[in-house]
Amino acid sequence: MSAREELIKKYAEDLKVKCGVTPNMDLLTKVVIGCGPSIYNADASTVAGTQHSEIDTVRKNFLIKKLGLPDGPDLEPAISTVLQKYGHSNKHKYRAVVYYLLTLHFKKESVYK
């Protein structure tokens, strides 16, 4: 099993156990591939939910650039909702899991077709 496949398995487990979501493995795989090499870097592979700069990065680089959403007041509350669903007590919030949940939240699965 490749390193990416092992990470996808880990992310799927987080979605099931920590978020209560049964993942669509095809979509999860595409989201992980979209994250690029950041999934292999310990710092870049996670989202620091308490840092405003990190929330801003998710908003600008993922929601606006990748998903094509217009910048507006509904973006940050959506990020907050997803982080809350992931669990504030979880120290390691994987970027791919957060992006997967945001993709579902905004019903933008078509971006990964």
Tab-separated table of C-alpha atoms in Angstrom:
chain	number	residue	atom	x	y	z
A	1	MET	CA	0.000	0.000	0.000
A	2	SER	CA	1.402	3.393	-0.975
A	3	ALA	CA	1.882	6.242	1.492
A	4	ARG	CA	-1.022	8.124	-0.086
A	5	GLU	CA	-3.321	5.092	0.198
A	6	GLU	CA	-2.412	4.748	3.868
A	7	LEU	CA	-3.190	8.431	4.478
A	8	ILE	CA	-6.533	8.089	2.680
A	9	LYS	CA	-7.335	5.156	4.953
A	10	LYS	CA	-6.413	7.269	8.005
A	11	TYR	CA	-8.547	10.190	6.785
A	12	ALA	CA	-11.507	7.874	6.132
A	13	GLU	CA	-11.201	6.564	9.677
A	14	ASP	CA	-11.177	10.130	11.059
A	15	LEU	CA	-14.307	10.923	9.059
A	16	LYS	CA	-16.076	7.845	10.429
A	17	VAL	CA	-14.938	7.988	14.051
A	18	LYS	CA	-14.443	11.689	14.783
A	19	CYS	CA	-16.984	13.240	12.409
A	20	GLY	CA	-19.646	10.556	12.149
A	21	VAL	CA	-19.493	10.662	8.355
A	22	THR	CA	-19.282	7.665	6.042
A	23	PRO	CA	-16.912	8.935	3.369
A	24	ASN	CA	-17.364	8.659	-0.363
A	25	MET	CA	-13.961	7.101	-1.013
A	26	ASP	CA	-13.791	8.318	-4.612
A	27	LEU	CA	-14.382	11.919	-3.546
A	28	LEU	CA	-12.020	11.612	-0.576
A	29	THR	CA	-9.288	10.266	-2.861
A	30	LYS	CA	-9.755	13.201	-5.250
A	31	VAL	CA	-9.649	15.717	-2.386
A	32	VAL	CA	-6.455	14.119	-1.072
A	33	ILE	CA	-4.852	14.227	-4.521
A	34	GLY	CA	-5.910	17.887	-4.760
A	35	CYS	CA	-4.038	18.642	-1.540
A	36	GLY	CA	-0.815	17.678	-3.304
A	37	PRO	CA	2.401	17.124	-1.380
A	38	SER	CA	1.125	19.000	1.687
A	39	ILE	CA	-0.337	15.726	3.008
A	40	TYR	CA	3.197	14.408	3.558
A	41	ASN	CA	4.338	17.406	5.627
A	42	ALA	CA	3.429	17.184	9.325
A	43	ASP	CA	2.711	20.907	9.677
A	44	ALA	CA	1.010	21.491	6.323
A	45	SER	CA	-1.142	18.346	6.558
A	46	THR	CA	-3.127	19.737	9.484
A	47	VAL	CA	-5.327	22.784	10.022
A	48	ALA	CA	-4.712	24.868	13.130
A	49	GLY	CA	-8.315	25.771	13.867
A	50	THR	CA	-7.447	28.411	16.453
A	51	GLN	CA	-5.138	30.462	14.231
A	52	HIS	CA	-6.867	33.190	12.235
A	53	SER	CA	-4.136	33.074	9.570
A	54	GLU	CA	-4.844	29.383	9.029
A	55	ILE	CA	-8.599	29.977	8.727
A	56	ASP	CA	-7.844	32.742	6.235
A	57	THR	CA	-5.672	30.351	4.209
A	58	VAL	CA	-8.474	27.774	4.066
A	59	ARG	CA	-10.931	30.489	3.045
A	60	LYS	CA	-8.741	32.013	0.318
A	61	ASN	CA	-6.876	29.013	-1.076
A	62	PHE	CA	-9.559	26.363	-0.821
A	63	LEU	CA	-13.018	27.864	-0.667
A	64	ILE	CA	-12.432	30.758	-3.044
A	65	LYS	CA	-9.697	29.473	-5.372
A	66	LYS	CA	-10.424	25.739	-5.478
A	67	LEU	CA	-14.187	25.556	-4.943
A	68	GLY	CA	-14.835	28.852	-6.747
A	69	LEU	CA	-17.011	30.335	-4.009
A	70	PRO	CA	-17.482	34.095	-3.839
A	71	ASP	CA	-15.825	35.760	-0.865
A	72	GLY	CA	-18.499	36.550	1.659
A	73	PRO	CA	-19.587	36.434	5.280
A	74	ASP	CA	-20.795	32.812	5.084
A	75	LEU	CA	-17.338	31.290	4.503
A	76	GLU	CA	-15.777	31.609	7.962
A	77	PRO	CA	-18.868	30.307	9.809
A	78	ALA	CA	-18.797	27.273	7.493
A	79	ILE	CA	-15.156	26.624	8.382
A	80	SER	CA	-16.026	26.976	12.054
A	81	THR	CA	-18.936	24.528	11.672
A	82	VAL	CA	-16.682	21.957	9.995
A	83	LEU	CA	-13.971	22.345	12.652
A	84	GLN	CA	-16.589	21.961	15.358
A	85	LYS	CA	-17.896	18.807	13.678
A	86	TYR	CA	-14.326	17.472	13.579
A	87	GLY	CA	-14.100	18.222	17.302
A	88	HIS	CA	-12.264	21.057	18.996
A	89	SER	CA	-10.578	18.542	21.305
A	90	ASN	CA	-8.901	16.795	18.350
A	91	LYS	CA	-5.434	18.271	18.088
A	92	HIS	CA	-4.782	16.906	14.614
A	93	LYS	CA	-7.392	18.118	12.180
A	94	TYR	CA	-6.199	16.809	8.865
A	95	ARG	CA	-6.416	19.294	6.011
A	96	ALA	CA	-7.806	16.677	3.609
A	97	VAL	CA	-10.621	15.843	6.058
A	98	VAL	CA	-11.465	19.518	6.588
A	99	TYR	CA	-11.461	20.110	2.820
A	100	TYR	CA	-13.635	17.030	2.260
A	101	LEU	CA	-16.174	18.244	4.822
A	102	LEU	CA	-16.173	21.767	3.341
A	103	THR	CA	-16.720	20.316	-0.131
A	104	LEU	CA	-19.792	18.479	1.184
A	105	HIS	CA	-20.974	21.495	3.192
A	106	PHE	CA	-21.067	23.687	0.088
A	107	LYS	CA	-22.261	20.841	-2.173
A	108	LYS	CA	-19.292	21.362	-4.492
A	109	GLU	CA	-18.518	17.704	-5.210
A	110	SER	CA	-18.723	18.562	-8.927
A	111	VAL	CA	-15.384	20.405	-8.633
A	112	TYR	CA	-13.735	16.979	-8.276
A	113	LYS	CA	-15.495	15.201	-11.178
